[in-house]
Amino acid sequence: MNYEAFFRKSVGRIKGEGRYRVFADLQRHAGNYPHATNRRGGTAEEVVVWCSNDYLGMSQSPVVLDALTEAAKTFGCGSGGTRNIAGTTHLHVVLERELAALHGKEAALLFTSGYVSNDAGISTIANLLPDCVIFSDAWNHASMIAGIRNSRCEKRIYDHCDLGHLERLLKATPADRPKLIVFESVYSMDGDVSPIAGICDLADKYNAMTYIDEVHAVGLYGRNGGGISEREGIAHRLTVIEGTLAKGFGLSGGYIAGSAALIDAVRSNAPGFIFTTTLPPPIVGAAIASVRHVREHNDLRVRHQERANKLKQMLRDAGLPLMEDSVTHVVPVLVGDPVLCKRATDMLLADFNIYIQPINYPTVPKGTERLRITPTPLHADPLMNDLVDALCQVWGTLRLRNAA
């Protein structure tokens, strides 16, 4: 058997569908976000990054950089193993306390990424509950789907953000069966928000647990950056809040927060926690500083929202097809074709030194290919003007659809 032929065929099929992904070789400039150097074909060009999930630019904050280097000097660079062997430092303990406090929960547990925290968290919690049924929003992230699949529990998918459909599914389930509702607060490709209070009402009515993914909201919403659940004053109603250190806090790693008993049970049973080397001390030390700084500086959130809202209005005024379902910081612009989406982003990079990655299937459904733009507090007006002008030229050249 020619194994290599199967791999080449797989990649060839992706290329034929126009969704082959090419990674940019970017060299970001510390202290000069969102500027970077793009290296390709033996050349180097300065570009402006418009698609990073480093939503507040905290990865380059002097507060974070100083904490990272201090932690490296104090604790060393490597963690030394899993948390059970030698990988727990005092910094890990402090960060978990900070994250629990951020969400008003008794305890929190760190994982190596947001993907792992969802996979391990959901699968472990559901496995611990006898004959559990999982109710999952149809648009949930791949990491949540992995957790559901790995739980081997019965699952029921409800239409995206549809409380009526969710209630019908809950009502049809025996009252005495354990139930876990899993959903996101901000859906990162469309920028819409789940009806969290309504889901909590149904969970109370039908005796279900709730598990919310706040990765695209922590640091960005709520007076202290606790996410949409904090903004709406309902964090206490949620059983588990999952978040990340990789977006609003600018680093890497994921976590869950909940009751002391639940967190201890996951800590004691989750293979994705038990059997992997933990986050290195420099990252953990930097995360402590970032979480504390972001909590104390609501002005970052105010500026972030102002930038996103201004860019949305500029796109509307230019007649570009802003996807209006977004009520958050996510700024999606519809293209609707994978080949044209890639051509548009190639033109933006080659002709205007603007870096935006195309969003194609399977990240979004076919026919909804888009540019996903994420302005930060550091994207000033001149950069926004340049972006809108460039988009108008690309749309005209490629004869892409404009706003209806």
Coordinates of C-alpha atoms in Angstrom, one line a residue:
M1 CA 0.0 0.0 0.0
N2 CA 1.2 3.5 -0.9
Y3 CA 0.5 5.4 2.3
E4 CA 2.0 8.6 1.1
A5 CA -0.5 8.7 -1.8
F6 CA -3.4 8.8 0.7
F7 CA -1.9 11.8 2.4
R8 CA -1.3 13.6 -0.9
K9 CA -4.8 12.8 -2.0
S10 CA -6.2 14.3 1.2
V11 CA -4.3 17.5 0.8
G12 CA -5.1 17.6 -2.9
R13 CA -8.8 17.4 -2.2
I14 CA -8.5 20.4 0.3
K15 CA -6.6 22.4 -2.3
G16 CA -9.3 21.6 -5.0
E17 CA -12.0 23.0 -2.7
G18 CA -10.1 26.2 -2.3
R19 CA -9.6 25.8 1.5
Y20 CA -6.0 24.9 1.7
R21 CA -4.4 26.9 4.5
V22 CA -1.1 28.6 4.2
F23 CA 0.6 29.8 7.4
A24 CA 2.2 33.3 7.4
D25 CA 5.7 33.5 8.8
L26 CA 5.1 36.5 11.0
Q27 CA 7.6 38.2 13.3
R28 CA 5.6 40.4 15.7
H29 CA 7.3 43.5 17.1
A30 CA 7.2 43.6 20.9
G31 CA 5.8 46.9 22.1
N32 CA 4.6 47.8 18.6
Y33 CA 1.4 45.8 18.3
P34 CA -0.4 45.3 15.8
H35 CA 2.7 45.7 13.5
A36 CA 4.7 42.7 12.4
T37 CA 7.2 41.5 9.7
N38 CA 5.9 39.0 7.2
R39 CA 8.6 36.7 5.7
R40 CA 7.9 35.0 2.4
G41 CA 9.8 34.1 -0.7
G42 CA 13.0 35.4 0.7
T43 CA 11.6 38.8 1.4
A44 CA 10.4 40.6 4.5
E45 CA 7.6 43.2 4.5
E46 CA 6.0 45.2 7.3
V47 CA 2.3 44.3 7.8
V48 CA -0.6 45.2 10.1
V49 CA -2.3 42.3 11.9
W50 CA -6.1 42.4 11.9
C51 CA -7.1 38.9 12.8
S52 CA -5.3 38.0 16.1
N53 CA -7.2 36.7 19.2
D54 CA -4.7 38.7 21.3
Y55 CA -7.7 41.0 21.8
L56 CA -6.2 43.5 24.2
G57 CA -2.6 43.2 23.1
M58 CA -1.7 41.9 26.5
S59 CA 0.9 39.5 25.0
Q60 CA 3.2 42.5 24.6
S61 CA 2.3 44.5 27.7
P62 CA 5.3 45.6 29.7
V63 CA 3.5 44.3 32.8
V64 CA 3.2 40.8 31.4
L65 CA 6.7 40.8 29.9
D66 CA 8.3 41.8 33.2
A67 CA 6.3 39.2 35.1
L68 CA 7.3 36.5 32.6
T69 CA 11.1 37.2 32.8
E70 CA 10.9 37.5 36.6
A71 CA 9.2 34.1 36.9
A72 CA 11.8 32.5 34.6
K73 CA 14.6 33.9 36.7
T74 CA 12.9 32.8 40.0
F75 CA 11.4 29.4 39.1
G76 CA 13.2 28.4 35.9
C77 CA 11.7 27.9 32.4
G78 CA 10.3 24.3 32.6
S79 CA 7.7 23.0 34.9
G80 CA 9.4 19.7 35.5
G81 CA 6.5 17.4 34.9
T82 CA 2.8 16.8 35.5
R83 CA 1.1 18.5 38.4
N84 CA 1.1 15.2 40.3
I85 CA 4.8 14.7 40.0
A86 CA 6.8 17.9 40.1
G87 CA 4.9 20.4 38.0
T88 CA 3.0 22.3 40.7
T89 CA 4.7 25.5 41.7
H90 CA 3.4 28.2 44.0
L91 CA 2.5 30.2 40.9
H92 CA 0.1 27.5 39.7
V93 CA -1.7 27.7 43.0
V94 CA -1.9 31.5 42.9
L95 CA -3.2 31.6 39.4
E96 CA -5.9 29.1 40.1
R97 CA -7.0 31.2 43.0
E98 CA -7.1 34.3 40.8
L99 CA -9.2 32.6 38.2
A100 CA -11.7 31.3 40.7
A101 CA -12.0 34.8 42.2
L102 CA -12.5 36.2 38.7
H103 CA -15.6 34.1 38.2
G104 CA -16.8 34.1 41.8
K105 CA -16.3 30.3 42.1
E106 CA -14.8 28.2 44.9
A107 CA -12.0 26.8 42.8
A108 CA -10.3 26.6 39.4
L109 CA -8.1 24.2 37.5
L110 CA -5.5 24.9 34.9
F111 CA -5.0 23.0 31.6
T112 CA -2.4 23.4 28.9
S113 CA -4.9 24.9 26.4
G114 CA -8.5 25.9 26.1
Y115 CA -9.1 23.0 23.8
V116 CA -7.8 20.6 26.4
S117 CA -9.8 22.2 29.2
N118 CA -13.0 21.7 27.2
D119 CA -12.1 18.1 26.0
A120 CA -11.0 17.0 29.5
G121 CA -13.6 19.0 31.5
I122 CA -16.7 18.0 29.6
S123 CA -15.7 14.4 29.1
T124 CA -14.7 13.9 32.7
I125 CA -17.7 15.6 34.3
A126 CA -20.2 13.7 32.1
N127 CA -18.4 10.4 32.7
L128 CA -18.7 10.9 36.4
L129 CA -22.5 11.3 36.2
P130 CA -24.3 8.0 35.7
D131 CA -26.2 7.8 32.5
C132 CA -25.6 11.5 31.7
V133 CA -27.3 13.2 28.7
I134 CA -25.4 16.1 27.2
F135 CA -27.3 18.9 25.5
S136 CA -25.1 20.8 23.1
D137 CA -25.6 24.0 21.0
A138 CA -25.3 23.1 17.3
W139 CA -22.5 25.7 16.8
N140 CA -20.3 24.6 19.7
H141 CA -16.5 24.7 19.2
A142 CA -14.6 21.6 18.0
S143 CA -13.0 21.2 21.5
M144 CA -16.5 20.9 23.1
I145 CA -17.5 18.4 20.5
A146 CA -14.4 16.4 21.3
G147 CA -15.3 16.5 25.0
I148 CA -18.8 15.3 24.2
R149 CA -17.5 12.5 21.9
N150 CA -14.9 11.3 24.4
S151 CA -17.5 11.2 27.2
R152 CA -19.3 8.4 25.3
C153 CA -22.5 9.8 26.7
E154 CA -25.8 10.2 24.9
K155 CA -25.9 13.6 23.3
R156 CA -28.7 15.8 22.0
I157 CA -28.0 18.8 19.7
Y158 CA -30.2 21.8 20.0
D159 CA -30.5 24.5 17.3
H160 CA -28.2 27.4 17.8
C161 CA -29.3 29.6 20.7
D162 CA -32.9 28.2 20.4
L163 CA -34.4 28.0 23.8
G164 CA -37.6 26.4 22.6
H165 CA -35.7 23.5 20.9
L166 CA -33.6 23.1 24.0
E167 CA -36.6 22.9 26.3
R168 CA -38.3 20.3 24.1
L169 CA -35.2 18.1 24.3
L170 CA -35.0 18.6 28.0
K171 CA -38.7 17.9 28.5
A172 CA -38.4 14.6 26.6
T173 CA -35.6 13.4 28.9
P174 CA -36.5 11.5 32.1
A175 CA -36.5 13.8 35.0
D176 CA -34.1 11.6 37.0
R177 CA -31.4 11.4 34.4
P178 CA -28.3 13.6 34.9
K179 CA -28.2 16.4 32.4
L180 CA -25.4 18.7 31.2
I181 CA -26.0 21.7 29.0
V182 CA -22.8 22.9 27.2
F183 CA -22.7 26.1 25.2
E184 CA -20.5 29.2 24.5
S185 CA -21.1 32.7 25.6
V186 CA -19.6 34.4 22.5
Y187 CA -19.6 32.4 19.3
S188 CA -16.4 33.6 17.8
M189 CA -17.0 33.4 14.1
D190 CA -20.4 35.3 14.0
G191 CA -20.0 37.3 17.2
D192 CA -23.4 36.5 18.6
V193 CA -24.2 35.8 22.2
S194 CA -26.1 32.9 23.9
P195 CA -29.2 33.6 25.9
I196 CA -27.4 32.6 29.1
A197 CA -30.1 33.6 31.6
G198 CA -32.7 31.6 29.6
I199 CA -30.5 28.6 29.5
C200 CA -30.0 28.8 33.3
D201 CA -33.8 29.1 33.7
L202 CA -34.2 25.8 31.8
A203 CA -31.4 24.2 33.7
D204 CA -33.2 25.1 37.0
K205 CA -36.5 23.9 35.7
Y206 CA -35.2 20.5 34.5
N207 CA -32.5 20.0 37.1
A208 CA -29.5 20.2 34.6
M209 CA -25.9 21.3 35.1
T210 CA -24.5 24.1 32.9
Y211 CA -21.1 24.4 31.3
I212 CA -20.3 27.6 29.5
D213 CA -17.3 28.3 27.3
E214 CA -16.3 32.0 27.9
V215 CA -13.0 31.9 26.0
H216 CA -13.9 34.7 23.6
A217 CA -15.3 36.8 26.5
V218 CA -12.9 36.5 29.5
G219 CA -11.0 39.7 30.0
L220 CA -13.3 41.5 27.5
Y221 CA -16.7 41.8 29.2
G222 CA -17.9 42.5 32.7
R223 CA -16.6 45.1 35.1
N224 CA -13.7 42.8 36.1
G225 CA -13.3 40.9 32.8
G226 CA -15.2 37.8 34.0
G227 CA -17.0 37.5 30.7
I228 CA -20.6 37.8 29.5
S229 CA -21.8 35.9 32.6
E230 CA -20.3 38.6 34.8
R231 CA -21.6 41.4 32.6
E232 CA -25.1 39.9 33.0
G233 CA -24.8 39.2 36.7
I234 CA -25.4 35.5 36.4
A235 CA -22.0 33.9 36.9
H236 CA -23.3 32.4 40.1
R237 CA -26.0 30.5 38.2
L238 CA -23.6 28.6 36.1
T239 CA -22.1 25.2 37.2
V240 CA -18.9 25.4 35.3
I241 CA -17.2 28.4 33.6
E242 CA -14.4 27.5 31.1
G243 CA -12.0 30.1 29.9
T244 CA -8.6 30.7 28.3
L245 CA -5.4 32.6 29.0
A246 CA -4.7 32.8 25.3
K247 CA -7.0 35.6 24.1
G248 CA -8.0 38.5 26.4
F249 CA -5.0 37.7 28.6
G250 CA -2.5 37.3 25.8
L251 CA -0.7 34.1 26.8
S252 CA -1.6 30.4 26.6
G253 CA -3.5 27.8 28.6
G254 CA -7.0 27.0 29.6
Y255 CA -9.0 26.5 32.8
I256 CA -12.4 25.6 34.3
A257 CA -13.9 27.2 37.4
G258 CA -16.6 25.8 39.6
S259 CA -17.4 24.3 43.0
A260 CA -14.5 22.9 45.1
A261 CA -16.0 19.4 44.9
L262 CA -16.4 19.5 41.1
I263 CA -12.9 20.9 40.5
D264 CA -11.4 18.3 42.8
A265 CA -13.2 15.5 41.0
V266 CA -12.0 16.6 37.6
R267 CA -8.5 17.1 39.0
S268 CA -8.5 13.5 40.3
N269 CA -10.0 11.9 37.2
A270 CA -9.2 13.8 34.0
P271 CA -6.5 12.1 31.8
G272 CA -6.0 15.4 30.0
F273 CA -4.9 16.9 33.3
I274 CA -3.2 14.0 35.0
F275 CA -0.9 12.8 32.3
T276 CA 0.5 16.0 30.7
T277 CA 3.3 18.3 31.6
T278 CA 1.8 21.5 33.1
L279 CA 2.2 25.1 31.9
P280 CA 5.7 26.4 32.5
P281 CA 6.3 28.9 35.4
P282 CA 7.1 31.9 33.2
I283 CA 3.7 31.6 31.4
V284 CA 1.9 31.1 34.7
G285 CA 3.7 34.1 36.3
A286 CA 2.9 36.2 33.3
A287 CA -0.7 35.1 33.4
I288 CA -1.1 36.1 37.1
A289 CA 0.1 39.6 36.2
S290 CA -2.1 39.8 33.1
V291 CA -5.3 38.6 34.9
R292 CA -4.7 41.1 37.7
H293 CA -4.0 44.0 35.3
V294 CA -7.0 43.3 33.1
R295 CA -9.3 43.0 36.1
E296 CA -8.1 46.4 37.4
H297 CA -8.3 48.2 34.0
N298 CA -11.8 48.4 32.7
D299 CA -10.6 51.2 30.4
L300 CA -9.1 48.4 28.2
R301 CA -12.6 46.9 27.8
V302 CA -14.2 50.3 27.1
R303 CA -11.6 51.1 24.4
H304 CA -11.8 47.7 22.9
Q305 CA -15.6 48.0 22.4
E306 CA -15.3 51.5 21.0
R307 CA -12.8 50.3 18.4
A308 CA -15.0 47.4 17.3
N309 CA -18.1 49.5 17.1
K310 CA -16.4 52.2 15.2
L311 CA -15.0 49.8 12.6
K312 CA -18.4 48.1 12.2
Q313 CA -19.9 51.5 11.4
M314 CA -17.1 52.4 9.0
L315 CA -17.8 49.1 7.1
R316 CA -21.5 49.8 7.0
D317 CA -20.9 53.3 5.7
A318 CA -18.6 51.9 3.0
G319 CA -21.3 49.4 1.8
L320 CA -19.3 46.4 2.8
P321 CA -21.2 43.2 3.8
L322 CA -20.7 43.3 7.6
M323 CA -22.5 40.2 9.1
E324 CA -24.9 42.0 11.4
D325 CA -25.5 39.1 13.8
S326 CA -22.3 40.2 15.7
V327 CA -23.1 42.1 18.8
T328 CA -19.6 41.7 20.2
H329 CA -16.0 42.6 19.3
V330 CA -15.9 40.1 16.4
V331 CA -16.2 41.9 13.0
P332 CA -17.1 39.4 10.3
V333 CA -17.3 40.4 6.7
L334 CA -19.1 38.0 4.3
V335 CA -17.4 36.7 1.1
G336 CA -19.4 33.5 0.6
D337 CA -16.9 31.6 -1.6
P338 CA -13.7 29.9 -0.5
V339 CA -11.6 30.7 -3.5
L340 CA -12.6 34.4 -3.5
C341 CA -12.1 34.5 0.2
K342 CA -8.5 33.3 -0.2
R343 CA -7.9 35.7 -3.1
A344 CA -9.2 38.6 -1.1
T345 CA -6.8 38.0 1.8
D346 CA -3.9 37.4 -0.6
M347 CA -4.6 40.7 -2.2
L348 CA -4.8 42.5 1.1
L349 CA -1.4 41.1 2.1
A350 CA 0.4 41.5 -1.2
D351 CA -1.0 44.9 -2.2
F352 CA -1.8 46.6 1.1
N353 CA 0.4 44.9 3.7
I354 CA -2.8 44.0 5.7
Y355 CA -2.8 40.5 7.3
I356 CA -6.2 38.8 7.6
Q357 CA -6.6 35.0 7.3
P358 CA -9.6 33.6 5.4
I359 CA -12.1 31.8 7.4
N360 CA -13.4 28.8 5.4
Y361 CA -15.0 25.4 6.0
P362 CA -14.9 23.5 8.3
T363 CA -14.5 26.4 10.7
V364 CA -17.7 27.9 9.2
P365 CA -20.4 26.3 7.0
K366 CA -19.8 26.3 3.3
G367 CA -21.2 29.3 1.6
T368 CA -20.5 31.6 4.6
E369 CA -16.7 32.0 4.1
R370 CA -15.6 35.3 5.5
L371 CA -13.0 37.7 6.8
R372 CA -12.9 37.7 10.6
I373 CA -11.5 41.0 11.7
T374 CA -10.6 41.6 15.4
P375 CA -9.7 45.3 16.2
T376 CA -7.9 45.9 19.4
P377 CA -7.5 49.0 21.6
L378 CA -4.2 49.5 19.7
H379 CA -5.7 49.7 16.2
A380 CA -5.8 53.5 15.8
D381 CA -8.0 55.5 13.4
P382 CA -5.4 55.8 10.6
L383 CA -5.0 51.9 10.5
M384 CA -8.8 51.6 10.4
N385 CA -9.1 54.0 7.5
D386 CA -6.4 52.1 5.7
L387 CA -8.2 48.8 6.2
V388 CA -11.6 50.1 5.0
D389 CA -10.0 51.7 1.9
A390 CA -8.1 48.5 1.1
L391 CA -11.2 46.4 1.5
C392 CA -13.2 48.6 -0.8
Q393 CA -10.5 48.2 -3.5
V394 CA -10.3 44.5 -3.1
W395 CA -14.1 44.2 -3.2
G396 CA -14.1 46.2 -6.4
T397 CA -11.3 44.3 -8.1
L398 CA -12.8 40.9 -7.3
R399 CA -16.4 42.0 -7.8
L400 CA -17.4 40.6 -4.5
R401 CA -20.9 41.1 -3.1
N402 CA -21.6 44.3 -1.2
A403 CA -24.1 44.9 1.6
A404 CA -27.7 44.2 0.6

